[in-house]
XYZ file of C-alpha atoms in Angstrom:
133
model
C -6.021 27.989 17.376
C -5.171 30.607 14.779
C -2.274 28.441 13.599
C -4.630 25.523 12.919
C -7.103 27.712 11.059
C -4.378 29.454 9.062
C -2.730 26.149 8.120
C -5.758 23.873 7.827
C -4.366 22.057 4.767
C -1.041 21.305 6.476
C -2.849 20.068 9.578
C -5.192 17.924 7.467
C -2.253 16.373 5.616
C -0.503 15.625 8.920
C -3.627 13.968 10.361
C -4.286 11.924 7.206
C -0.665 10.758 6.940
C -0.653 9.803 10.626
C -3.821 7.797 10.092
C -2.295 6.084 7.069
C 0.714 5.073 9.165
C -1.487 3.688 11.936
C -3.887 1.814 9.642
C -1.774 -1.370 9.224
C -1.332 -1.662 12.989
C -5.036 -1.194 13.646
C -6.349 -3.266 10.726
C -7.906 -6.558 11.785
C -5.703 -9.551 11.190
C -6.372 -13.208 11.603
C -4.812 -15.451 14.181
C -1.026 -15.670 14.070
C 1.458 -18.155 15.462
C 5.198 -17.891 15.945
C 7.499 -20.513 14.418
C 7.812 -22.129 17.876
C 4.026 -22.304 18.328
C 3.636 -23.675 14.798
C 6.216 -26.368 15.525
C 4.337 -27.352 18.679
C 1.061 -27.540 16.758
C 2.671 -29.672 14.029
C 4.268 -31.997 16.594
C 0.901 -32.576 18.295
C -0.299 -34.024 14.981
C -3.303 -33.519 12.738
C -2.217 -29.980 11.814
C -2.397 -29.054 8.147
C 0.489 -26.904 6.923
C -0.725 -24.897 3.926
C 1.898 -23.162 1.787
C 0.403 -20.322 -0.287
C 3.602 -19.230 -2.062
C 4.260 -19.510 -5.784
C 5.434 -22.797 -7.310
C 9.000 -21.503 -7.691
C 9.161 -20.392 -4.056
C 7.716 -23.714 -2.911
C 10.262 -25.673 -4.973
C 13.129 -23.701 -3.410
C 12.225 -25.090 0.034
C 9.175 -25.640 2.209
C 8.017 -26.982 5.564
C 7.918 -30.772 5.621
C 4.535 -32.248 4.624
C 3.180 -28.840 3.581
C 0.312 -28.815 1.093
C 0.987 -26.360 -1.717
C -1.936 -24.214 -2.859
C -0.876 -20.827 -4.299
C -2.866 -17.920 -2.898
C -4.184 -17.057 -6.367
C -5.734 -20.553 -6.615
C -6.963 -20.862 -3.023
C -10.556 -19.815 -3.675
C -10.887 -22.359 -6.482
C -9.204 -25.188 -4.580
C -10.984 -24.947 -1.219
C -12.703 -28.265 -1.983
C -9.345 -30.039 -1.659
C -9.074 -28.771 1.903
C -12.676 -29.487 2.909
C -11.798 -32.499 5.085
C -9.408 -30.341 7.130
C -12.018 -27.809 8.285
C -12.008 -28.985 11.890
C -8.211 -29.385 12.066
C -5.734 -26.636 12.951
C -4.220 -25.032 9.827
C -0.885 -23.207 9.757
C -0.602 -21.009 6.663
C 2.909 -20.323 5.384
C 4.122 -17.729 2.904
C 7.468 -16.032 2.351
C 7.265 -13.197 4.893
C 3.805 -13.281 6.473
C 1.851 -10.838 4.310
C -0.040 -13.274 2.055
C -0.788 -15.690 4.883
C -3.135 -13.199 6.574
C -5.218 -12.929 3.417
C -5.349 -16.722 3.108
C -6.352 -17.038 6.778
C -9.260 -14.652 6.205
C -10.375 -16.644 3.141
C -10.235 -19.907 5.088
C -12.128 -18.423 8.031
C -14.829 -17.189 5.649
C -15.029 -20.710 4.194
C -15.688 -22.201 7.637
C -12.234 -23.249 8.797
C -12.355 -23.009 12.573
C -8.670 -22.861 13.463
C -6.602 -21.152 10.719
C -3.360 -19.421 11.762
C -0.861 -17.414 9.723
C 2.803 -18.128 10.416
C 4.152 -14.874 11.794
C 7.121 -13.751 9.705
C 6.507 -16.536 7.175
C 9.159 -18.918 5.947
C 11.826 -16.261 6.534
C 11.126 -16.413 10.295
C 10.933 -20.225 10.133
C 14.414 -20.367 8.563
C 15.792 -17.717 10.930
C 14.677 -19.903 13.848
C 16.817 -22.705 12.427
C 13.860 -24.959 11.642
C 14.212 -27.490 8.821
C 13.067 -27.131 5.219
C 12.631 -29.808 2.570
C 12.900 -29.479 -1.192
C-alpha cells in the first residue's frame, strides 16, 4: 500500500494508459460481417454494397455493383440511399476503420440492417474475392 501511495503518479499513468489501450476493444461498434458473410448476403440479392472510400481508391478497384459515396459526402447524400433503408447494406472501405463510422451514420438515419465489412477491401482481396475497375 505504501508503494501505491509513494508512487501515485506512476500508478495513475499505468491505469490511464491501460484504459487507453482497452478503449478501442470496449468501444461500441456497429454490426460487422466477414468477407464470406458479405458474399452470401450479396448472392441472396437485394443487398446494397456501399463503398465509402475516396474516388482514387474506388477507381483502383471495388466490389462489383458497389455504389460509391465517399464518407465525407455520406451525410449530404443520404437521400440517394433512401430507397434502400429496408435492404441489407454492406459498407466497404479500405481496411475497416471508416466503415464503422458510416454504419453508425446509416443506423442513425434509420437504416435497419447496415453492416461494416470486417477488414475492408484488404480482407476482401486477401480472401481471393473479385474486384472490378
